[in-house]
XYZ file of N, CA and C in Angstrom:
795
model
N 0.844 -1.193 0.000
C 0.000 0.000 0.000
C 0.883 1.249 0.000
N 0.378 2.317 -0.629
C 1.096 3.578 -0.684
C 1.354 4.109 0.728
N 2.540 4.688 0.933
C 2.924 5.182 2.255
C 1.960 6.243 2.749
N 1.515 7.135 1.869
C 0.574 8.179 2.279
C -0.745 7.578 2.751
N -1.170 6.501 2.090
C -2.390 5.827 2.516
C -2.201 5.207 3.899
N -1.042 4.606 4.132
C -0.767 3.996 5.422
C -0.775 5.034 6.542
N -0.116 6.160 6.288
C -0.082 7.227 7.292
C -1.487 7.768 7.548
N -2.256 7.964 6.474
C -3.625 8.478 6.621
C -4.481 7.522 7.436
N -4.380 6.227 7.158
C -5.172 5.233 7.884
C -4.746 5.147 9.347
N -3.449 5.252 9.604
C -2.966 5.220 10.991
C -3.484 6.420 11.769
N -3.481 7.579 11.140
C -4.005 8.784 11.793
C -5.507 8.671 12.022
N -6.222 8.139 11.018
C -7.672 7.961 11.154
C -7.983 7.019 12.307
N -7.262 5.903 12.369
C -7.517 4.935 13.426
C -7.216 5.537 14.798
N -6.089 6.226 14.897
C -5.711 6.825 16.169
C -6.682 7.887 16.634
N -7.157 8.709 15.711
C -8.070 9.795 16.056
C -9.472 9.297 16.383
N -9.891 8.238 15.716
C -11.278 7.787 15.883
C -11.451 6.645 16.879
N -10.362 6.025 17.320
C -10.460 4.903 18.256
C -11.138 5.317 19.554
N -10.863 6.534 20.017
C -11.370 6.946 21.319
C -12.433 8.042 21.245
N -12.703 8.546 20.051
C -13.813 9.483 19.877
C -15.095 8.686 19.628
N -16.252 9.219 20.010
C -17.511 8.479 19.840
C -18.050 8.515 18.412
N -17.180 8.180 17.431
C -17.595 8.262 16.031
C -17.259 7.004 15.232
N -16.727 5.962 15.859
C -16.458 4.657 15.255
C -15.191 4.609 14.415
N -14.156 4.011 14.974
C -12.903 3.832 14.235
C -13.045 2.768 13.158
N -13.806 1.700 13.445
C -13.952 0.618 12.468
C -14.616 1.122 11.200
N -15.612 1.977 11.358
C -16.288 2.537 10.181
C -15.325 3.366 9.347
N -14.506 4.172 10.014
C -13.599 5.046 9.276
C -12.457 4.279 8.617
N -12.133 3.096 9.130
C -11.099 2.288 8.486
C -11.656 1.475 7.323
N -12.945 1.141 7.390
C -13.581 0.387 6.320
C -13.897 1.290 5.126
N -14.313 2.514 5.424
C -14.819 3.393 4.373
C -13.809 3.779 3.297
N -12.531 4.064 3.616
C -11.603 4.420 2.532
C -11.529 3.391 1.416
N -11.558 2.094 1.782
C -11.482 1.062 0.749
C -12.760 1.006 -0.071
N -13.916 1.277 0.574
C -15.189 1.186 -0.131
C -15.527 2.458 -0.906
N -15.190 3.609 -0.346
C -15.544 4.870 -0.998
C -14.448 5.388 -1.922
N -13.179 5.164 -1.545
C -12.065 5.720 -2.308
C -11.320 4.675 -3.121
N -11.671 3.405 -2.919
C -11.025 2.353 -3.691
C -9.631 2.010 -3.219
N -9.285 2.392 -1.989
C -7.963 2.041 -1.474
C -7.889 0.537 -1.254
N -6.705 -0.020 -1.458
C -6.527 -1.451 -1.220
C -6.562 -1.736 0.271
N -6.898 -2.975 0.619
C -6.961 -3.371 2.024
C -5.604 -3.195 2.691
N -5.604 -2.654 3.903
C -4.341 -2.349 4.572
C -3.572 -3.573 5.040
N -4.254 -4.707 5.160
C -3.576 -5.938 5.529
C -3.521 -6.173 7.024
N -3.275 -7.437 7.388
C -3.302 -7.858 8.780
C -2.171 -7.228 9.589
N -0.980 -7.136 9.007
C 0.159 -6.570 9.732
C -0.106 -5.130 10.138
N -0.745 -4.390 9.267
C -1.046 -2.994 9.575
C -2.107 -2.902 10.663
N -3.097 -3.798 10.637
C -4.104 -3.836 11.697
C -3.453 -4.070 13.054
N -2.480 -4.971 13.099
C -1.757 -5.232 14.340
C -1.018 -3.972 14.783
N -0.392 -3.302 13.837
C 0.405 -2.115 14.152
C -0.442 -1.000 14.768
N -1.591 -0.715 14.169
C -2.414 0.381 14.695
C -3.037 0.005 16.040
N -3.282 -1.285 16.263
C -3.749 -1.721 17.579
C -2.662 -1.487 18.640
N -1.426 -1.807 18.290
C -0.310 -1.592 19.208
C -0.168 -0.100 19.515
N -0.263 0.723 18.479
C -0.150 2.164 18.676
C -1.240 2.721 19.572
N -2.485 2.307 19.335
C -3.605 2.782 20.145
C -3.491 2.303 21.594
N -3.087 1.037 21.761
C -2.916 0.493 23.110
C -1.819 1.256 23.850
N -0.712 1.512 23.171
C 0.367 2.266 23.801
C -0.078 3.655 24.211
N -0.917 4.291 23.395
C -1.386 5.648 23.684
C -2.265 5.694 24.928
N -3.213 4.773 25.039
C -4.120 4.799 26.191
C -3.383 4.378 27.462
N -2.435 3.454 27.343
C -1.644 3.073 28.507
C -0.766 4.232 28.982
N -0.212 4.972 28.047
C 0.625 6.114 28.410
C -0.215 7.230 29.012
N -1.363 7.504 28.423
C -2.223 8.576 28.915
C -2.760 8.281 30.315
N -3.022 7.000 30.600
C -3.600 6.608 31.893
C -2.618 5.776 32.725
N -1.333 5.992 32.512
C -0.314 5.164 33.157
C -0.427 5.200 34.683
N -0.726 6.344 35.256
C -0.824 6.431 36.719
C -2.057 5.683 37.227
N -3.205 5.884 36.550
C -4.429 5.188 36.950
C -4.292 3.678 36.775
N -3.686 3.276 35.661
C -3.517 1.839 35.399
C -2.639 1.205 36.475
N -1.553 1.887 36.846
C -0.673 1.340 37.876
C -1.407 1.219 39.215
N -2.172 2.244 39.584
C -2.904 2.196 40.855
C -3.940 1.079 40.860
N -4.625 0.907 39.726
C -5.645 -0.143 39.633
C -4.998 -1.529 39.724
N -3.917 -1.734 38.987
C -3.242 -3.033 39.012
C -2.683 -3.335 40.407
N -2.050 -2.352 41.001
C -1.472 -2.547 42.338
C -2.565 -2.863 43.353
N -3.666 -2.111 43.301
C -4.753 -2.330 44.254
C -5.422 -3.675 44.020
N -5.555 -4.073 42.759
C -6.244 -5.324 42.456
C -5.449 -6.522 42.973
N -4.135 -6.499 42.793
C -3.316 -7.634 43.229
C -3.097 -7.649 44.736
N -3.148 -6.480 45.376
C -2.919 -6.446 46.817
C -4.210 -6.582 47.625
N -5.353 -6.601 46.964
C -6.617 -6.711 47.684
C -6.772 -8.057 48.388
N -6.037 -9.064 47.939
C -6.165 -10.403 48.515
C -5.354 -10.562 49.805
N -4.615 -9.513 50.174
C -3.876 -9.533 51.424
C -4.624 -8.795 52.521
N -3.875 -8.226 53.442
C -4.484 -7.526 54.572
C -5.155 -6.220 54.156
N -4.707 -5.654 53.055
C -5.221 -4.345 52.634
C -6.702 -4.401 52.296
N -7.132 -5.484 51.681
C -8.538 -5.612 51.301
C -8.890 -4.751 50.093
N -10.178 -4.643 49.852
C -10.635 -3.902 48.674
C -10.542 -2.396 48.881
N -10.273 -1.720 47.769
C -10.213 -0.258 47.732
C -11.015 0.198 46.518
N -11.282 1.506 46.380
C -11.970 1.988 45.171
C -11.247 1.580 43.887
N -9.912 1.562 43.937
C -9.143 1.191 42.737
C -9.293 -0.290 42.409
N -9.285 -1.145 43.432
C -9.446 -2.583 43.170
C -10.850 -2.882 42.658
N -11.844 -2.173 43.177
C -13.217 -2.362 42.684
C -13.339 -1.887 41.238
N -12.596 -0.834 40.898
C -12.586 -0.381 39.508
C -11.938 -1.423 38.611
N -10.918 -2.092 39.132
C -10.301 -3.178 38.384
C -11.285 -4.297 38.094
N -12.079 -4.672 39.107
C -13.115 -5.683 38.900
C -14.142 -5.203 37.880
N -14.487 -3.928 37.937
C -15.474 -3.376 36.995
C -14.972 -3.481 35.556
N -13.672 -3.234 35.351
C -13.098 -3.342 34.004
C -13.144 -4.788 33.522
N -12.838 -5.729 34.409
C -12.902 -7.151 34.046
C -14.330 -7.546 33.677
N -15.290 -7.166 34.526
C -16.698 -7.503 34.280
C -17.187 -6.873 32.981
N -16.784 -5.626 32.741
C -17.224 -4.931 31.532
C -16.626 -5.476 30.251
N -15.523 -6.207 30.361
C -14.847 -6.756 29.182
C -15.456 -8.080 28.730
N -15.978 -8.844 29.666
C -16.444 -10.204 29.377
C -17.497 -10.273 28.269
N -18.561 -9.432 28.282
C -19.579 -9.554 27.223
C -19.025 -9.382 25.813
N -18.123 -8.422 25.621
C -17.572 -8.193 24.284
C -16.759 -9.386 23.812
N -16.029 -10.033 24.713
C -15.242 -11.208 24.350
C -16.162 -12.342 23.906
N -17.237 -12.572 24.672
C -18.177 -13.649 24.346
C -18.890 -13.372 23.028
N -19.437 -12.168 22.886
C -20.158 -11.820 21.663
C -19.207 -11.806 20.465
N -17.967 -11.394 20.689
C -17.000 -11.365 19.597
C -16.760 -12.741 19.011
N -16.676 -13.745 19.867
C -16.480 -15.115 19.402
C -17.712 -15.640 18.666
N -18.897 -15.168 19.069
C -20.143 -15.671 18.485
C -20.470 -15.047 17.131
N -20.158 -13.761 16.957
C -20.622 -13.060 15.746
C -19.478 -12.586 14.857
N -18.282 -13.093 15.084
C -17.135 -12.630 14.311
C -17.326 -12.814 12.808
N -17.835 -13.955 12.396
C -18.009 -14.223 10.966
C -18.996 -13.249 10.334
N -20.097 -12.961 11.050
C -21.089 -12.032 10.499
C -20.506 -10.631 10.371
N -19.754 -10.209 11.372
C -19.159 -8.871 11.344
C -18.215 -8.721 10.167
N -17.471 -9.783 9.852
C -16.491 -9.722 8.777
C -17.141 -9.729 7.393
N -18.430 -10.052 7.317
C -19.103 -10.105 6.010
C -20.204 -9.043 5.917
N -21.395 -9.395 6.370
C -22.539 -8.489 6.235
C -22.371 -7.211 7.034
N -21.670 -7.286 8.162
C -21.539 -6.123 9.028
C -20.715 -4.996 8.444
N -19.987 -5.259 7.379
C -19.121 -4.234 6.802
C -19.771 -3.463 5.651
N -21.046 -3.643 5.410
C -21.695 -2.930 4.316
C -21.889 -1.463 4.679
N -21.919 -0.601 3.664
C -22.091 0.835 3.875
C -23.449 1.128 4.500
N -24.484 0.384 4.121
C -25.824 0.604 4.674
C -25.840 0.317 6.170
N -25.194 -0.757 6.591
C -25.122 -1.085 8.022
C -24.383 0.021 8.771
N -23.265 0.463 8.222
C -22.468 1.504 8.872
C -23.263 2.806 8.972
N -23.954 3.167 7.891
C -24.755 4.392 7.899
C -25.865 4.322 8.945
N -26.516 3.173 9.021
C -27.621 3.004 9.971
C -27.140 3.105 11.410
N -26.092 2.359 11.745
C -25.595 2.381 13.122
C -25.014 3.750 13.477
N -24.397 4.405 12.507
C -23.839 5.737 12.753
C -24.929 6.702 13.192
N -26.072 6.670 12.523
C -27.171 7.579 12.846
C -27.895 7.156 14.128
N -28.266 5.892 14.208
C -29.054 5.409 15.357
C -28.320 5.630 16.671
N -27.063 5.214 16.717
C -26.334 5.334 17.976
C -25.848 6.757 18.222
N -25.807 7.564 17.179
C -25.549 8.984 17.369
C -26.721 9.651 18.076
N -27.942 9.301 17.678
C -29.144 9.835 18.329
C -29.212 9.386 19.789
N -28.891 8.117 20.045
C -28.890 7.620 21.421
C -27.859 8.364 22.282
N -26.711 8.687 21.704
C -25.692 9.443 22.423
C -26.223 10.829 22.789
N -26.937 11.457 21.864
C -27.509 12.775 22.132
C -28.527 12.717 23.265
N -29.378 11.695 23.246
C -30.397 11.532 24.292
C -29.747 11.308 25.647
N -28.734 10.432 25.688
C -28.058 10.134 26.954
C -27.363 11.363 27.513
N -26.738 12.147 26.638
C -26.020 13.337 27.090
C -26.985 14.407 27.598
N -28.166 14.476 26.988
C -29.138 15.506 27.371
C -29.925 15.127 28.618
N -30.239 13.841 28.772
C -31.132 13.414 29.851
C -30.437 12.769 31.040
N -29.188 12.385 30.873
C -28.481 11.761 31.985
C -28.289 12.736 33.139
N -28.331 12.238 34.349
C -28.203 13.112 35.517
C -26.784 13.633 35.689
N -25.802 12.894 35.201
C -24.382 13.279 35.255
C -23.950 13.658 36.672
N -24.247 12.782 37.611
C -23.902 13.031 39.018
C -22.922 12.006 39.588
N -22.795 10.847 38.955
C -21.968 9.769 39.493
C -20.533 9.859 38.968
N -19.583 9.735 39.897
C -18.172 9.715 39.515
C -17.722 8.282 39.264
N -16.550 8.112 38.673
C -16.085 6.784 38.283
C -15.891 5.873 39.500
N -15.605 6.453 40.669
C -15.434 5.653 41.876
C -16.722 4.944 42.296
N -17.866 5.405 41.785
C -19.153 4.801 42.126
C -19.553 3.701 41.147
N -18.627 3.278 40.306
C -18.910 2.223 39.335
C -19.140 0.901 40.066
N -20.315 0.328 39.900
C -20.660 -0.944 40.547
C -20.541 -2.084 39.541
N -20.504 -3.336 40.016
C -20.483 -4.469 39.082
C -21.672 -4.450 38.119
N -22.858 -4.062 38.613
C -24.036 -4.011 37.747
C -23.871 -2.975 36.647
N -23.388 -1.789 37.019
C -23.173 -0.743 36.018
C -22.118 -1.174 35.006
N -21.042 -1.791 35.503
C -19.969 -2.261 34.618
C -20.487 -3.302 33.637
N -21.359 -4.194 34.123
C -21.910 -5.230 33.245
C -22.794 -4.613 32.171
N -23.626 -3.652 32.544
C -24.497 -2.997 31.568
C -23.676 -2.245 30.516
N -22.636 -1.564 30.955
C -21.763 -0.872 30.000
C -21.031 -1.888 29.130
N -20.650 -3.015 29.728
C -19.989 -4.073 28.960
C -20.902 -4.677 27.914
N -22.183 -4.851 28.247
C -23.147 -5.362 27.268
C -23.310 -4.372 26.117
N -23.297 -3.087 26.451
C -23.358 -2.067 25.407
C -22.112 -2.124 24.530
N -20.954 -2.326 25.162
C -19.709 -2.414 24.402
C -19.743 -3.571 23.409
N -20.400 -4.667 23.770
C -20.483 -5.820 22.880
C -21.211 -5.470 21.580
N -22.187 -4.553 21.654
C -22.923 -4.140 20.460
C -22.002 -3.430 19.477
N -20.937 -2.825 19.995
C -20.015 -2.075 19.149
C -19.239 -2.957 18.188
N -19.412 -4.279 18.289
C -18.814 -5.165 17.286
C -19.404 -4.899 15.911
N -20.600 -4.321 15.872
C -21.209 -3.937 14.596
C -20.547 -2.649 14.125
N -19.901 -2.641 12.965
C -19.212 -1.440 12.480
C -20.142 -0.236 12.418
N -19.616 0.908 12.795
C -20.388 2.140 12.782
C -20.978 2.490 14.126
N -21.029 1.514 15.038
C -21.617 1.758 16.352
C -20.718 2.661 17.190
N -19.445 2.412 17.198
C -18.419 3.088 17.995
C -18.363 2.524 19.399
N -17.254 1.845 19.698
C -17.074 1.265 21.020
C -17.086 2.343 22.093
N -16.289 3.399 21.870
C -16.245 4.467 22.864
C -17.583 5.193 22.944
N -18.231 5.369 21.788
C -19.508 6.074 21.775
C -20.587 5.357 22.556
N -20.720 4.057 22.358
C -21.808 3.329 23.013
C -21.519 3.092 24.493
N -20.253 2.942 24.874
C -19.947 2.796 26.298
C -20.171 4.116 27.038
N -19.838 5.228 26.407
C -20.130 6.533 27.012
C -21.632 6.763 27.088
N -22.350 6.344 26.053
C -23.806 6.472 26.057
C -24.409 5.712 27.229
N -23.980 4.474 27.408
C -24.504 3.649 28.503
C -24.159 4.263 29.855
N -22.917 4.733 30.006
C -22.508 5.332 31.279
C -23.295 6.609 31.574
N -23.532 7.424 30.561
C -24.323 8.645 30.760
C -25.754 8.308 31.145
N -26.330 7.286 30.510
C -27.685 6.864 30.848
C -27.783 6.361 32.285
N -26.673 5.823 32.801
C -26.644 5.322 34.174
C -26.358 6.427 35.183
N -26.211 7.652 34.700
C -26.048 8.790 35.599
C -24.628 9.237 35.854
N -23.647 8.697 35.128
C -22.261 9.101 35.337
C -21.965 10.432 34.650
N -20.990 11.140 35.184
C -20.582 12.400 34.571
C -19.915 12.127 33.226
N -19.772 13.153 32.427
C -19.101 12.984 31.135
C -17.671 12.510 31.320
N -16.964 13.105 32.289
C -15.580 12.701 32.534
C -15.498 11.248 32.987
N -16.397 10.850 33.887
C -16.399 9.465 34.373
C -16.716 8.503 33.239
N -17.694 8.856 32.407
C -18.075 8.005 31.279
C -16.910 7.838 30.312
N -16.213 8.939 30.020
C -15.099 8.884 29.084
C -13.922 8.106 29.662
N -13.603 8.366 30.916
C -12.443 7.702 31.526
C -12.678 6.197 31.659
N -13.883 5.799 32.054
C -14.143 4.363 32.150
C -14.129 3.724 30.768
N -14.652 4.422 29.776
C -14.626 3.909 28.406
C -13.191 3.688 27.939
N -12.299 4.635 28.230
C -10.901 4.503 27.818
C -10.208 3.362 28.559
N -10.447 3.264 29.868
C -9.847 2.172 30.643
C -10.389 0.819 30.183
N -11.675 0.792 29.841
C -12.303 -0.443 29.386
C -11.751 -0.891 28.037
N -11.205 0.050 27.274
C -10.661 -0.298 25.958
C -9.363 -1.088 26.055
N -8.645 -0.959 27.164
C -7.308 -1.548 27.266
C -7.313 -3.064 27.097
N -8.091 -3.821 27.900
C -8.073 -5.277 27.701
C -8.625 -5.700 26.351
N -9.588 -4.935 25.816
C -10.186 -5.306 24.534
C -9.208 -5.082 23.384
N -8.519 -3.948 23.383
C -7.517 -3.694 22.348
C -6.375 -4.689 22.468
N -5.993 -5.004 23.700
C -4.926 -5.982 23.921
C -5.323 -7.348 23.378
N -6.568 -7.750 23.634
C -7.043 -9.050 23.149
C -7.124 -9.069 21.625
N -7.685 -8.011 21.045
C -7.818 -7.949 19.590
C -6.453 -7.924 18.912
N -5.539 -7.134 19.452
C -4.202 -7.074 18.879
C -3.458 -8.394 18.992
N -3.655 -9.085 20.116
C -3.004 -10.390 20.303
C -3.533 -11.418 19.319
N -4.861 -11.436 19.130
C -5.453 -12.383 18.183
C -4.968 -12.120 16.763
N -4.923 -10.845 16.399
C -4.447 -10.508 15.057
C -2.962 -10.838 14.913
N -2.202 -10.675 15.994
C -0.794 -11.032 15.962
C -0.590 -12.523 15.762
N -1.432 -13.334 16.418
C -1.370 -14.790 16.256
C -1.721 -15.171 14.816
N -2.769 -14.527 14.273
C -3.160 -14.785 12.884
C -2.024 -14.430 11.933
N -1.356 -13.325 12.204
C -0.252 -12.891 11.356
C 0.893 -13.891 11.408
N 1.194 -14.387 12.608
C 2.278 -15.365 12.760
C 1.939 -16.675 12.059
N 0.667 -17.091 12.165
C 0.245 -18.335 11.532
C 0.225 -18.219 10.012
N -0.078 -17.014 9.514
C -0.127 -16.818 8.060
C 1.258 -16.977 7.441
N 2.274 -16.593 8.196
C 3.642 -16.764 7.714
C 4.000 -15.864 6.552
N 3.284 -14.750 6.394
C 3.580 -13.833 5.297
C 4.769 -12.951 5.659
N 5.409 -12.420 4.626
C 6.551 -11.541 4.846
C 6.107 -10.274 5.571
N 6.871 -9.859 6.562
C 6.520 -8.689 7.357
C 7.142 -7.435 6.769
N 6.301 -6.447 6.509
C 6.770 -5.151 6.025
C 6.992 -4.258 7.246
N 8.226 -4.247 7.737
C 8.488 -3.576 9.002
C 8.290 -2.074 8.927
N 8.517 -1.481 7.765
C 8.304 -0.033 7.654
C 6.820 0.305 7.781
N 5.950 -0.586 7.284
C 4.517 -0.364 7.427
C 4.092 -0.487 8.894
N 4.633 -1.482 9.579
C 4.318 -1.665 10.996
C 4.786 -0.461 11.811
N 6.011 0.016 11.537
C 6.551 1.159 12.272
C 5.696 2.410 12.047
N 5.330 2.656 10.800
C 4.479 3.809 10.506
C 3.134 3.700 11.225
N 2.557 2.513 11.181
C 1.268 2.308 11.828
C 1.329 2.557 13.315
N 2.352 2.005 13.982
C 2.494 2.166 15.427
C 2.712 3.626 15.798
N 3.649 4.277 15.140
C 4.022 5.654 15.506
C 2.870 6.628 15.289
N 2.281 6.598 14.106
C 1.249 7.596 13.804
C -0.061 7.320 14.544
N -0.418 6.060 14.752
C -1.632 5.782 15.519
C -1.424 6.147 16.990
N -0.211 5.923 17.505
C 0.095 6.314 18.889
C -0.041 7.820 19.066
N 0.586 8.580 18.197
C 0.553 10.042 18.311
C -0.878 10.564 18.214
N -1.607 10.085 17.200
C -2.971 10.554 16.989
C -3.884 10.177 18.154
N -3.760 8.943 18.641
C -4.619 8.477 19.735
C -4.316 9.218 21.030
N -3.040 9.427 21.327
C -2.668 10.123 22.561
C -3.172 11.561 22.555
N -2.965 12.269 21.440
C -3.461 13.637 21.335
C -4.983 13.678 21.439
N -5.625 12.703 20.820
C -7.085 12.636 20.841
C -7.593 12.479 22.275
N -7.007 11.563 23.038
C -7.430 11.324 24.418
C -7.269 12.585 25.256
N -6.101 13.204 25.184
C -5.824 14.377 26.005
C -6.747 15.535 25.664
N -6.899 15.830 24.382
C -7.732 16.956 23.966
C -9.208 16.693 24.233
N -9.643 15.448 24.044
C -11.046 15.093 24.274
C -11.421 15.301 25.737
N -10.577 14.847 26.651
C -10.879 14.986 28.071
C -10.871 16.454 28.508
N -9.997 17.246 27.912
C -9.937 18.674 28.248
C -11.180 19.407 27.750
N -11.627 19.070 26.539
C -12.727 19.812 25.918
C -14.108 19.264 26.237
N -14.189 18.047 26.776
C -15.469 17.353 26.893
C -16.522 18.130 27.664
N -16.168 18.647 28.834
C -17.160 19.352 29.649
C -17.579 20.674 29.018
N -16.749 21.211 28.155
C -17.065 22.487 27.506
C -17.973 22.299 26.297
N -17.706 21.274 25.504
C -18.453 21.115 24.250
C -19.513 20.028 24.321
N -19.406 19.118 25.294
C -20.370 18.032 25.385
C -20.266 17.074 24.212
N -21.321 16.332 23.977
C -21.332 15.331 22.912
C -21.958 15.834 21.611
N -22.531 17.024 21.636
C -23.272 17.508 20.466
C -22.443 17.549 19.178
N -21.191 18.046 19.192
C -20.422 18.073 17.938
C -20.251 16.685 17.323
N -20.073 15.674 18.158
C -19.889 14.316 17.658
C -21.212 13.735 17.156
N -22.305 14.107 17.800
C -23.632 13.678 17.340
C -23.913 14.263 15.955
N -23.660 15.548 15.795
C -23.889 16.206 14.497
C -23.029 15.560 13.416
N -21.773 15.305 13.742
C -20.877 14.658 12.781
C -21.415 13.296 12.365
N -21.878 12.510 13.340
C -22.397 11.177 13.038
C -23.626 11.258 12.133
N -24.517 12.184 12.427
C -25.729 12.314 11.619
C -25.390 12.719 10.186
N -24.494 13.681 10.038
C -24.098 14.111 8.695
C -23.401 12.984 7.941
N -22.506 12.261 8.625
C -21.796 11.148 7.993
C -22.782 10.068 7.566
N -23.749 9.758 8.432
C -24.732 8.730 8.108
C -25.551 9.107 6.873
N -25.976 10.364 6.791
C -26.763 10.829 5.635
C -25.934 10.734 4.358
N -24.683 11.165 4.439
C -23.799 11.111 3.259
C -23.612 9.663 2.800
N -23.459 8.753 3.742
C -23.276 7.348 3.395
C -24.511 6.760 2.749
N -25.691 7.129 3.273
C -26.936 6.647 2.668
C -27.078 7.160 1.229
N -26.758 8.435 1.027
C -26.833 9.022 -0.325
C -25.879 8.305 -1.258
N -24.653 8.030 -0.761
C -23.668 7.353 -1.589
C -24.110 5.928 -1.910
N -24.711 5.248 -0.924
C -25.127 3.870 -1.125
C -26.236 3.756 -2.152
N -27.096 4.760 -2.195
C -28.205 4.751 -3.147
C -27.684 5.044 -4.547
């Protein structure tokens, strides 16, 4: 693939992975709308590594506290808010793993159509608007319960359908449950870590089993540019979120969905 295309796709993936606008849709669309060739499995692994590195770096202090609290809870220290958050992340990850194994074949075929992407882009954009407008936004992330984590995890499983947006639907669910915008976003980002790690590992295993020649320059470009884009996206999104809310992303989703429907017709 052309180097400019690789850089563009890495930037798109990094920017859209954590915004509520669907990274999978934006990675599928260039090949369908612009005729770009498929980026290949190695590149998919690379952008997953870049995105994972970005969220781990951005939340390195929180991740360390959660891991430390989770492993030390079995001693005299007992449970803490951080260890309970660790359990919430585990509980929230399980539904997506189960559903991913069940519907993977469908997602790889029918789920990648422009009509499906357009529909989910609009429908879940409207739901995001409703959740942002009607949610009480009073609960902080420390109040995350196993029940809330499970409900958000079930919502995350729906994001296997392209166009839904993993970050978008998890934030939608958290807002509907009464969490603040910051809490919804931070839990969504933390919840992405095990899922991106699992997806990247599976793709890495597939790549190793395929035994194809590795284009290391493509992998390096994918990792570097997706890392930079994702890290900047996370930092700027959290800074601007309380000021702008979800409306700009809702409007973008609605406009994108309409354009896709027009193109599909």
